[in-house]
Amino acid sequence: MRLSIDVMLDYWIENAADVLLLVEAAAMPDQRLERQDMRVYSNDPLRAVAGEEGIGQRTWARGEGNLRVEYQAEVTISRATIDLAALPATPARMLPAETIAYLLPSRYCESDKFEGFVEQQFAGLEGGVLAAAMSSWVRENLTYASGTSSGVTTALMTFADRRGVCRDYAHLLVSLARAGGIPARCVSAYAPGVDPPDFHAVAELWLAGAWHLVDATGMASCGDLARVAVGRDATDIAFMTVFGRATMNDQRVSVRRIDD
Amino acid sequence: MRLSIDVMLDYWIENAADVLLLVEAAAMPDQRLERQDMRVYSNDPLRAVAGEEGIGQRTWARGEGNLRVEYQAEVTISRATIDLAALPATPARMLPAETIAYLLPSRYCESDKFEGFVEQQFAGLEGGVLAAAMSSWVRENLTYASGTSSGVTTALMTFADRRGVCRDYAHLLVSLARAGGIPARCVSAYAPGVDPPDFHAVAELWLAGAWHLVDATGMASCGDLARVAVGRDATDIAFMTVFGRATMNDQRVSVRRIDD
Amino acid sequence: MRLSIDVMLDYWIENAADVLLLVEAAAMPDQRLERQDMRVYSNDPLRAVAGEEGIGQRTWARGEGNLRVEYQAEVTISRATIDLAALPATPARMLPAETIAYLLPSRYCESDKFEGFVEQQFAGLEGGVLAAAMSSWVRENLTYASGTSSGVTTALMTFADRRGVCRDYAHLLVSLARAGGIPARCVSAYAPGVDPPDFHAVAELWLAGAWHLVDATGMASCGDLARVAVGRDATDIAFMTVFGRATMNDQRVSVRRIDD
Amino acid sequence: MRLSIDVMLDYWIENAADVLLLVEAAAMPDQRLERQDMRVYSNDPLRAVAGEEGIGQRTWARGEGNLRVEYQAEVTISRATIDLAALPATPARMLPAETIAYLLPSRYCESDKFEGFVEQQFAGLEGGVLAAAMSSWVRENLTYASGTSSGVTTALMTFADRRGVCRDYAHLLVSLARAGGIPARCVSAYAPGVDPPDFHAVAELWLAGAWHLVDATGMASCGDLARVAVGRDATDIAFMTVFGRATMNDQRVSVRRIDD
């Protein structure tokens, strides 16, 4: 499966500020960058640094006045569809070092508060069966609705409000998984079929020795997703973090399937 | 039904502090004070003021060093059992002035966050049928467990943790009711059958022109409860608020049914 | 001092919803309603109920499709300027019943968290001197800035962000006052000189047996304010609470001084 | 400087649970492990995995019934005292990849909320001068007091309460530093002079290409600290995380200076 990605960001930055961009698709074994072109219209040089967990890259830019970013890429995704429910459980004490931070609660994923619900709703399940049940539960019990949540919405709020956007679905699934002993992280990604077209956020669950992409919104299948970045929650994977103030003029994200 | 109430509070207050006590059973048409005796061992005079909504009374004391409070009372409760589910709904715009504050979110009852869940879980229900369904839902989905919640626990946390004590049950039921358009307040009360014996907290829902006591823990029936105070949430009905610091030496609450 | 008030609200309500309006200037001894005219373009009858503490009134309306509210009034304000700093302190235990709820923390005014700062910053002060020092501290340490806070901002956040709008100034002053033992409530009001023109929010502090208006933003003097409603925090005094969903088309508030 | 460390943990775990221990001093160039002995009385094998950022190690254990952990070590610390104020600033866009997560807000360090205060209080300062000023501010404005904060206390709460323990000092300094553009992380450590003796928490600030230990409590100097683990906040560096429930029977931490 091959994706064509086209992104344009146009912001106004009154006072000069450093800007951290997280918009480039990551080069990984299951997603090959066929070509990409990143342009930031700025007088200052760009600087690229590795993303969290060494996945993808962050680009530091300097913005003053108008900041315009254009990114085009083609990515070939070769990722087998996994039967999540068939994956065995790993006891917490057998987890590798790099997964442990993803077992712990974070700002938007208060997993320590969900232990009671997980015990009640998913009693007796573990491993992939548990992960699949949690993903189904989130998809069936949330309604996709923009305008009901915001950048301060946490998984606890989404759990009660039963509404949200991709970020909220990911936060809730990640929180449930962690509460159930499954390491889980948030992933920003490009995917066709996201409506309205935008940056997408999904979960990645660690089972049977590997990370597995899960889109609880059901908008994207695992074979459609081009990862940009991973992290504990939305804090880590924001497509743009401005160390100062910026206002949006315009922004567009387009992701299309193209013939290989 | 007649209750014998016996309370003893013994606290240490290093630096002189004003103390607000909310421990006296309220005299109301459906709960008659047969006798009561309140003693505060203090060199300063006590001062009694009306409770919220004119229900019950608050006693101001001055504590310095050892503060010991003893309260004994006998209360006769004459309260018909109501079939909650038979009560009709009142549209929000027909509610009387004194109920409106109890429709709004408060610190521990973030009812504005529960609208999505209420629409999903209780779609099509209203009035007493809705109230009864909410009360059953809370009783069936929470597990009574001390030590899992604390004085900072809010209804959102309890909703995810599915565990708590009477305060948490009351906060969650109150939050659901308000989100469903039913004015709801928290009530501190004495009740036999609370295990371990302690101050009790329940909800009071406004339906068909009156407030109705509902104990979502199932520990007390509506005919067993002697109200002490009402308020928006635990903030208003704490049995003791110290304007300074105090440490507990000892505390006992005993409530028994006695023969009329 | 005479104020001419002109308000227009224009909202779209997709699905029929009850709407609670809190826009009418309150008739009180120190603010006389010379004339007022409230129009709600709706097919359903309006219903007025008393505001919190019996101050002002709330109007229930029913909205479906376009909801347009027009309110015009003239109010004569006869309120002596008080030297806040000259007012004596009242020990907590001497406070009257109706002030006690305003000593306690509320959702947006987490006064229990501010005790340490109050002891540190205002050590040795009490009564009106303390109130005046707190009001000055807030005015000097906050910067008025729209767009930095929102409807979920609490006093704790404002205290760290040092920026906000009138609502945030009022919440912070109210929190500090309560932490210092002075009952404090939030007041919505009309005032000339609010820039940009809008509904205004200020604090009211209880000292020497009465409530005293204090505008920590410095935009309005105490003699310029026409109260609409009082409450524990922004929850209680919102000019419009929709029991459903609404989107704003247009909204205007104009308040002018006119010759008596 | 040489430290002798002696730790004993004794917990009761009713139902078998995995336990993550973070109590071993980290072997690092500036702190040499002379000897160490870690014993966990359990029927299940231990498993050690690397700590966050590859610093120190976590030990997974399995607890059921009584879980007793004993740890003794001697550590030689060879760490030059740095004049923090002499270190130059690094613009955000020049920061290396591994520091970026420590610029972002986390659960207990809501650095995004502190930007206003930092601009107001520390205007014009940057780099080491800013870091030193922030550390002094925290030390001078907080009072060390146990019992006023808890495991849910965040930097925002500490900032208003002006009281706390080492964890709270570290969270506040870390939050201020991040808000001021300095990467900052939390460090658990052993230090003599902590009173009462306990696990200690300090901050580590990234300046001039390296991490620098800063103890805002003033209890330990930088040359006295033996790091155990680093992380975004208290979530990552807890000495024990139980994936289930445990109750403490006994716990002792002793750290002494010994002659080299």
PDB file of N, CA and C in Angstrom, chain A residues 132-208:
ATOM      1  N   ALA A 132      -7.827  -6.717  22.297  1.00  0.00           N
ATOM      2  CA  ALA A 132      -8.885  -6.665  21.288  1.00  0.00           C
ATOM      3  C   ALA A 132     -10.218  -6.268  21.924  1.00  0.00           C
ATOM      4  N   ALA A 133     -10.474  -6.800  23.120  1.00  0.00           N
ATOM      5  CA  ALA A 133     -11.722  -6.451  23.808  1.00  0.00           C
ATOM      6  C   ALA A 133     -11.739  -4.972  24.185  1.00  0.00           C
ATOM      7  N   MET A 134     -10.603  -4.455  24.616  1.00  0.00           N
ATOM      8  CA  MET A 134     -10.530  -3.040  24.979  1.00  0.00           C
ATOM      9  C   MET A 134     -10.724  -2.156  23.756  1.00  0.00           C
ATOM     10  N   SER A 135     -10.099  -2.528  22.657  1.00  0.00           N
ATOM     11  CA  SER A 135     -10.237  -1.734  21.437  1.00  0.00           C
ATOM     12  C   SER A 135     -11.698  -1.726  20.972  1.00  0.00           C
ATOM     13  N   SER A 136     -12.332  -2.876  21.021  1.00  0.00           N
ATOM     14  CA  SER A 136     -13.749  -2.941  20.635  1.00  0.00           C
ATOM     15  C   SER A 136     -14.606  -2.103  21.581  1.00  0.00           C
ATOM     16  N   TRP A 137     -14.299  -2.213  22.859  1.00  0.00           N
ATOM     17  CA  TRP A 137     -15.081  -1.461  23.834  1.00  0.00           C
ATOM     18  C   TRP A 137     -15.009   0.037  23.534  1.00  0.00           C
ATOM     19  N   VAL A 138     -13.813   0.537  23.274  1.00  0.00           N
ATOM     20  CA  VAL A 138     -13.650   1.967  23.002  1.00  0.00           C
ATOM     21  C   VAL A 138     -14.417   2.340  21.733  1.00  0.00           C
ATOM     22  N   ARG A 139     -14.271   1.530  20.691  1.00  0.00           N
ATOM     23  CA  ARG A 139     -14.949   1.866  19.425  1.00  0.00           C
ATOM     24  C   ARG A 139     -16.458   1.872  19.612  1.00  0.00           C
ATOM     25  N   GLU A 140     -16.959   0.910  20.377  1.00  0.00           N
ATOM     26  CA  GLU A 140     -18.413   0.796  20.523  1.00  0.00           C
ATOM     27  C   GLU A 140     -19.010   1.810  21.497  1.00  0.00           C
ATOM     28  N   ASN A 141     -18.211   2.278  22.417  1.00  0.00           N
ATOM     29  CA  ASN A 141     -18.771   3.138  23.457  1.00  0.00           C
ATOM     30  C   ASN A 141     -18.473   4.620  23.288  1.00  0.00           C
ATOM     31  N   LEU A 142     -17.576   4.957  22.371  1.00  0.00           N
ATOM     32  CA  LEU A 142     -17.360   6.373  22.092  1.00  0.00           C
ATOM     33  C   LEU A 142     -18.036   6.745  20.783  1.00  0.00           C
ATOM     34  N   THR A 143     -18.436   7.991  20.709  1.00  0.00           N
ATOM     35  CA  THR A 143     -18.973   8.555  19.460  1.00  0.00           C
ATOM     36  C   THR A 143     -17.980   9.580  18.952  1.00  0.00           C
ATOM     37  N   TYR A 144     -17.629   9.464  17.668  1.00  0.00           N
ATOM     38  CA  TYR A 144     -16.684  10.414  17.101  1.00  0.00           C
ATOM     39  C   TYR A 144     -17.388  11.748  16.901  1.00  0.00           C
ATOM     40  N   ALA A 145     -16.880  12.781  17.556  1.00  0.00           N
ATOM     41  CA  ALA A 145     -17.528  14.088  17.488  1.00  0.00           C
ATOM     42  C   ALA A 145     -16.496  15.167  17.713  1.00  0.00           C
ATOM     43  N   SER A 146     -16.326  16.054  16.753  1.00  0.00           N
ATOM     44  CA  SER A 146     -15.376  17.143  16.960  1.00  0.00           C
ATOM     45  C   SER A 146     -16.080  18.259  17.726  1.00  0.00           C
ATOM     46  N   GLY A 147     -15.295  19.023  18.444  1.00  0.00           N
ATOM     47  CA  GLY A 147     -15.854  20.162  19.171  1.00  0.00           C
ATOM     48  C   GLY A 147     -16.303  19.830  20.577  1.00  0.00           C
ATOM     49  N   THR A 148     -16.251  18.563  20.963  1.00  0.00           N
ATOM     50  CA  THR A 148     -16.669  18.222  22.325  1.00  0.00           C
ATOM     51  C   THR A 148     -15.473  18.092  23.264  1.00  0.00           C
ATOM     52  N   SER A 149     -14.286  17.905  22.684  1.00  0.00           N
ATOM     53  CA  SER A 149     -13.092  17.804  23.514  1.00  0.00           C
ATOM     54  C   SER A 149     -12.104  18.883  23.076  1.00  0.00           C
ATOM     55  N   SER A 150     -11.003  19.005  23.810  1.00  0.00           N
ATOM     56  CA  SER A 150     -10.021  20.031  23.474  1.00  0.00           C
ATOM     57  C   SER A 150      -8.638  19.533  23.857  1.00  0.00           C
ATOM     58  N   GLY A 151      -7.675  20.410  23.769  1.00  0.00           N
ATOM     59  CA  GLY A 151      -6.307  20.022  24.099  1.00  0.00           C
ATOM     60  C   GLY A 151      -6.081  19.730  25.570  1.00  0.00           C
ATOM     61  N   VAL A 152      -7.043  20.006  26.429  1.00  0.00           N
ATOM     62  CA  VAL A 152      -6.860  19.685  27.844  1.00  0.00           C
ATOM     63  C   VAL A 152      -7.654  18.454  28.273  1.00  0.00           C
ATOM     64  N   THR A 153      -8.354  17.854  27.345  1.00  0.00           N
ATOM     65  CA  THR A 153      -9.174  16.689  27.677  1.00  0.00           C
ATOM     66  C   THR A 153      -8.294  15.478  28.004  1.00  0.00           C
ATOM     67  N   THR A 154      -8.597  14.823  29.124  1.00  0.00           N
ATOM     68  CA  THR A 154      -7.847  13.635  29.507  1.00  0.00           C
ATOM     69  C   THR A 154      -8.717  12.392  29.322  1.00  0.00           C
ATOM     70  N   ALA A 155      -8.091  11.234  29.449  1.00  0.00           N
ATOM     71  CA  ALA A 155      -8.829   9.982  29.281  1.00  0.00           C
ATOM     72  C   ALA A 155      -9.985   9.863  30.264  1.00  0.00           C
ATOM     73  N   LEU A 156      -9.804  10.359  31.484  1.00  0.00           N
ATOM     74  CA  LEU A 156     -10.896  10.307  32.476  1.00  0.00           C
ATOM     75  C   LEU A 156     -12.112  11.071  31.976  1.00  0.00           C
ATOM     76  N   MET A 157     -11.882  12.218  31.367  1.00  0.00           N
ATOM     77  CA  MET A 157     -13.002  13.024  30.861  1.00  0.00           C
ATOM     78  C   MET A 157     -13.658  12.327  29.672  1.00  0.00           C
ATOM     79  N   THR A 158     -12.849  11.786  28.796  1.00  0.00           N
ATOM     80  CA  THR A 158     -13.403  11.099  27.627  1.00  0.00           C
ATOM     81  C   THR A 158     -14.227   9.889  28.055  1.00  0.00           C
ATOM     82  N   PHE A 159     -13.762   9.212  29.081  1.00  0.00           N
ATOM     83  CA  PHE A 159     -14.456   8.014  29.560  1.00  0.00           C
ATOM     84  C   PHE A 159     -15.876   8.365  30.018  1.00  0.00           C
ATOM     85  N   ALA A 160     -16.039   9.536  30.617  1.00  0.00           N
ATOM     86  CA  ALA A 160     -17.370   9.947  31.078  1.00  0.00           C
ATOM     87  C   ALA A 160     -18.172  10.615  29.964  1.00  0.00           C
ATOM     88  N   ASP A 161     -17.474  11.327  29.083  1.00  0.00           N
ATOM     89  CA  ASP A 161     -18.203  12.070  28.055  1.00  0.00           C
ATOM     90  C   ASP A 161     -18.588  11.184  26.877  1.00  0.00           C
ATOM     91  N   ARG A 162     -17.891  10.076  26.700  1.00  0.00           N
ATOM     92  CA  ARG A 162     -18.207   9.100  25.653  1.00  0.00           C
ATOM     93  C   ARG A 162     -18.177   9.705  24.245  1.00  0.00           C
ATOM     94  N   ARG A 163     -17.442  10.780  24.075  1.00  0.00           N
ATOM     95  CA  ARG A 163     -17.325  11.451  22.786  1.00  0.00           C
ATOM     96  C   ARG A 163     -15.901  11.936  22.627  1.00  0.00           C
ATOM     97  N   GLY A 164     -15.469  12.114  21.388  1.00  0.00           N
ATOM     98  CA  GLY A 164     -14.155  12.694  21.195  1.00  0.00           C
ATOM     99  C   GLY A 164     -13.667  12.497  19.789  1.00  0.00           C
ATOM    100  N   VAL A 165     -12.416  12.896  19.593  1.00  0.00           N
ATOM    101  CA  VAL A 165     -11.774  12.718  18.294  1.00  0.00           C
ATOM    102  C   VAL A 165     -10.652  11.690  18.448  1.00  0.00           C
ATOM    103  N   CYS A 166      -9.865  11.501  17.398  1.00  0.00           N
ATOM    104  CA  CYS A 166      -8.887  10.411  17.397  1.00  0.00           C
ATOM    105  C   CYS A 166      -7.953  10.454  18.608  1.00  0.00           C
ATOM    106  N   ARG A 167      -7.526  11.666  18.973  1.00  0.00           N
ATOM    107  CA  ARG A 167      -6.666  11.845  20.146  1.00  0.00           C
ATOM    108  C   ARG A 167      -7.313  11.256  21.401  1.00  0.00           C
ATOM    109  N   ASP A 168      -8.603  11.468  21.547  1.00  0.00           N
ATOM    110  CA  ASP A 168      -9.310  10.996  22.734  1.00  0.00           C
ATOM    111  C   ASP A 168      -9.480   9.468  22.708  1.00  0.00           C
ATOM    112  N   TYR A 169      -9.782   8.926  21.543  1.00  0.00           N
ATOM    113  CA  TYR A 169      -9.863   7.471  21.406  1.00  0.00           C
ATOM    114  C   TYR A 169      -8.518   6.831  21.781  1.00  0.00           C
ATOM    115  N   ALA A 170      -7.453   7.422  21.258  1.00  0.00           N
ATOM    116  CA  ALA A 170      -6.126   6.860  21.535  1.00  0.00           C
ATOM    117  C   ALA A 170      -5.812   6.948  23.033  1.00  0.00           C
ATOM    118  N   HIS A 171      -6.084   8.102  23.625  1.00  0.00           N
ATOM    119  CA  HIS A 171      -5.803   8.257  25.060  1.00  0.00           C
ATOM    120  C   HIS A 171      -6.574   7.242  25.900  1.00  0.00           C
ATOM    121  N   LEU A 172      -7.816   7.028  25.547  1.00  0.00           N
ATOM    122  CA  LEU A 172      -8.613   6.114  26.370  1.00  0.00           C
ATOM    123  C   LEU A 172      -8.141   4.670  26.192  1.00  0.00           C
ATOM    124  N   LEU A 173      -7.879   4.268  24.962  1.00  0.00           N
ATOM    125  CA  LEU A 173      -7.397   2.897  24.755  1.00  0.00           C
ATOM    126  C   LEU A 173      -6.042   2.685  25.439  1.00  0.00           C
ATOM    127  N   VAL A 174      -5.174   3.666  25.313  1.00  0.00           N
ATOM    128  CA  VAL A 174      -3.856   3.567  25.961  1.00  0.00           C
ATOM    129  C   VAL A 174      -4.017   3.445  27.480  1.00  0.00           C
ATOM    130  N   SER A 175      -4.929   4.223  28.052  1.00  0.00           N
ATOM    131  CA  SER A 175      -5.133   4.183  29.508  1.00  0.00           C
ATOM    132  C   SER A 175      -5.664   2.839  29.957  1.00  0.00           C
ATOM    133  N   LEU A 176      -6.617   2.300  29.225  1.00  0.00           N
ATOM    134  CA  LEU A 176      -7.174   0.998  29.586  1.00  0.00           C
ATOM    135  C   LEU A 176      -6.095  -0.080  29.490  1.00  0.00           C
ATOM    136  N   ALA A 177      -5.348  -0.057  28.397  1.00  0.00           N
ATOM    137  CA  ALA A 177      -4.316  -1.080  28.205  1.00  0.00           C
ATOM    138  C   ALA A 177      -3.297  -1.041  29.343  1.00  0.00           C
ATOM    139  N   ARG A 178      -2.790   0.142  29.651  1.00  0.00           N
ATOM    140  CA  ARG A 178      -1.809   0.239  30.748  1.00  0.00           C
ATOM    141  C   ARG A 178      -2.416  -0.285  32.053  1.00  0.00           C
ATOM    142  N   ALA A 179      -3.663   0.099  32.322  1.00  0.00           N
ATOM    143  CA  ALA A 179      -4.307  -0.359  33.560  1.00  0.00           C
ATOM    144  C   ALA A 179      -4.435  -1.875  33.572  1.00  0.00           C
ATOM    145  N   GLY A 180      -4.485  -2.474  32.398  1.00  0.00           N
ATOM    146  CA  GLY A 180      -4.581  -3.924  32.287  1.00  0.00           C
ATOM    147  C   GLY A 180      -3.233  -4.612  32.130  1.00  0.00           C
ATOM    148  N   GLY A 181      -2.155  -3.851  32.304  1.00  0.00           N
ATOM    149  CA  GLY A 181      -0.831  -4.462  32.284  1.00  0.00           C
ATOM    150  C   GLY A 181      -0.199  -4.587  30.903  1.00  0.00           C
ATOM    151  N   ILE A 182      -0.767  -3.920  29.921  1.00  0.00           N
ATOM    152  CA  ILE A 182      -0.213  -3.945  28.562  1.00  0.00           C
ATOM    153  C   ILE A 182       0.438  -2.600  28.264  1.00  0.00           C
ATOM    154  N   PRO A 183       1.751  -2.572  27.989  1.00  0.00           N
ATOM    155  CA  PRO A 183       2.380  -1.301  27.636  1.00  0.00           C
ATOM    156  C   PRO A 183       1.688  -0.692  26.416  1.00  0.00           C
ATOM    157  N   ALA A 184       1.467   0.600  26.462  1.00  0.00           N
ATOM    158  CA  ALA A 184       0.725   1.245  25.380  1.00  0.00           C
ATOM    159  C   ALA A 184       1.227   2.655  25.178  1.00  0.00           C
ATOM    160  N   ARG A 185       1.381   3.039  23.915  1.00  0.00           N
ATOM    161  CA  ARG A 185       1.827   4.394  23.627  1.00  0.00           C
ATOM    162  C   ARG A 185       0.953   5.027  22.561  1.00  0.00           C
ATOM    163  N   CYS A 186       1.084   6.333  22.428  1.00  0.00           N
ATOM    164  CA  CYS A 186       0.322   7.077  21.428  1.00  0.00           C
ATOM    165  C   CYS A 186       1.200   7.300  20.213  1.00  0.00           C
ATOM    166  N   VAL A 187       0.578   7.265  19.049  1.00  0.00           N
ATOM    167  CA  VAL A 187       1.294   7.384  17.791  1.00  0.00           C
ATOM    168  C   VAL A 187       0.591   8.431  16.935  1.00  0.00           C
ATOM    169  N   SER A 188       1.350   9.373  16.410  1.00  0.00           N
ATOM    170  CA  SER A 188       0.770  10.252  15.389  1.00  0.00           C
ATOM    171  C   SER A 188       1.086   9.619  14.042  1.00  0.00           C
ATOM    172  N   ALA A 189       0.145   9.736  13.120  1.00  0.00           N
ATOM    173  CA  ALA A 189       0.284   8.998  11.867  1.00  0.00           C
ATOM    174  C   ALA A 189      -0.471   9.701  10.764  1.00  0.00           C
ATOM    175  N   TYR A 190      -0.124   9.333   9.552  1.00  0.00           N
ATOM    176  CA  TYR A 190      -0.917   9.712   8.386  1.00  0.00           C
ATOM    177  C   TYR A 190      -1.741   8.505   7.972  1.00  0.00           C
ATOM    178  N   ALA A 191      -2.988   8.750   7.632  1.00  0.00           N
ATOM    179  CA  ALA A 191      -3.839   7.662   7.157  1.00  0.00           C
ATOM    180  C   ALA A 191      -4.865   8.220   6.196  1.00  0.00           C
ATOM    181  N   PRO A 192      -5.137   7.481   5.109  1.00  0.00           N
ATOM    182  CA  PRO A 192      -6.234   7.883   4.237  1.00  0.00           C
ATOM    183  C   PRO A 192      -7.539   7.583   4.970  1.00  0.00           C
ATOM    184  N   GLY A 193      -8.598   8.207   4.586  1.00  0.00           N
ATOM    185  CA  GLY A 193      -9.885   7.860   5.182  1.00  0.00           C
ATOM    186  C   GLY A 193     -10.184   8.599   6.463  1.00  0.00           C
ATOM    187  N   VAL A 194      -9.261   9.425   6.930  1.00  0.00           N
ATOM    188  CA  VAL A 194      -9.571  10.228   8.101  1.00  0.00           C
ATOM    189  C   VAL A 194     -10.475  11.371   7.646  1.00  0.00           C
ATOM    190  N   ASP A 195     -11.571  11.541   8.323  1.00  0.00           N
ATOM    191  CA  ASP A 195     -12.574  12.495   7.857  1.00  0.00           C
ATOM    192  C   ASP A 195     -13.022  13.378   9.004  1.00  0.00           C
ATOM    193  N   PRO A 196     -12.792  14.684   8.982  1.00  0.00           N
ATOM    194  CA  PRO A 196     -12.112  15.445   7.935  1.00  0.00           C
ATOM    195  C   PRO A 196     -10.612  15.142   7.916  1.00  0.00           C
ATOM    196  N   PRO A 197      -9.962  15.316   6.745  1.00  0.00           N
ATOM    197  CA  PRO A 197      -8.537  14.995   6.638  1.00  0.00           C
ATOM    198  C   PRO A 197      -7.727  15.790   7.647  1.00  0.00           C
ATOM    199  N   ASP A 198      -6.859  15.120   8.361  1.00  0.00           N
ATOM    200  CA  ASP A 198      -6.097  15.783   9.420  1.00  0.00           C
ATOM    201  C   ASP A 198      -4.972  14.845   9.852  1.00  0.00           C
ATOM    202  N   PHE A 199      -4.102  15.347  10.711  1.00  0.00           N
ATOM    203  CA  PHE A 199      -3.172  14.457  11.394  1.00  0.00           C
ATOM    204  C   PHE A 199      -4.001  13.446  12.172  1.00  0.00           C
ATOM    205  N   HIS A 200      -3.530  12.229  12.277  1.00  0.00           N
ATOM    206  CA  HIS A 200      -4.293  11.191  12.952  1.00  0.00           C
ATOM    207  C   HIS A 200      -3.514  10.721  14.187  1.00  0.00           C
ATOM    208  N   ALA A 201      -4.238  10.207  15.169  1.00  0.00           N
ATOM    209  CA  ALA A 201      -3.582   9.665  16.355  1.00  0.00           C
ATOM    210  C   ALA A 201      -4.173   8.297  16.640  1.00  0.00           C
ATOM    211  N   VAL A 202      -3.317   7.351  16.907  1.00  0.00           N
ATOM    212  CA  VAL A 202      -3.762   5.991  17.222  1.00  0.00           C
ATOM    213  C   VAL A 202      -2.943   5.459  18.400  1.00  0.00           C
ATOM    214  N   ALA A 203      -3.253   4.239  18.808  1.00  0.00           N
ATOM    215  CA  ALA A 203      -2.513   3.614  19.900  1.00  0.00           C
ATOM    216  C   ALA A 203      -1.574   2.554  19.347  1.00  0.00           C
ATOM    217  N   GLU A 204      -0.575   2.255  20.126  1.00  0.00           N
ATOM    218  CA  GLU A 204       0.303   1.143  19.792  1.00  0.00           C
ATOM    219  C   GLU A 204       0.458   0.321  21.074  1.00  0.00           C
ATOM    220  N   LEU A 205       0.116  -0.953  20.977  1.00  0.00           N
ATOM    221  CA  LEU A 205       0.128  -1.822  22.150  1.00  0.00           C
ATOM    222  C   LEU A 205       1.257  -2.835  22.019  1.00  0.00           C
ATOM    223  N   TRP A 206       1.923  -3.098  23.133  1.00  0.00           N
ATOM    224  CA  TRP A 206       3.057  -4.025  23.121  1.00  0.00           C
ATOM    225  C   TRP A 206       2.577  -5.413  23.540  1.00  0.00           C
ATOM    226  N   LEU A 207       2.653  -6.316  22.614  1.00  0.00           N
ATOM    227  CA  LEU A 207       2.197  -7.692  22.851  1.00  0.00           C
ATOM    228  C   LEU A 207       3.127  -8.652  22.134  1.00  0.00           C
ATOM    229  N   ALA A 208       3.436  -9.751  22.779  1.00  0.00           N
ATOM    230  CA  ALA A 208       4.244 -10.800  22.160  1.00  0.00           C
ATOM    231  C   ALA A 208       5.538 -10.245  21.578  1.00  0.00           C
TER     232      ALA A 208
END
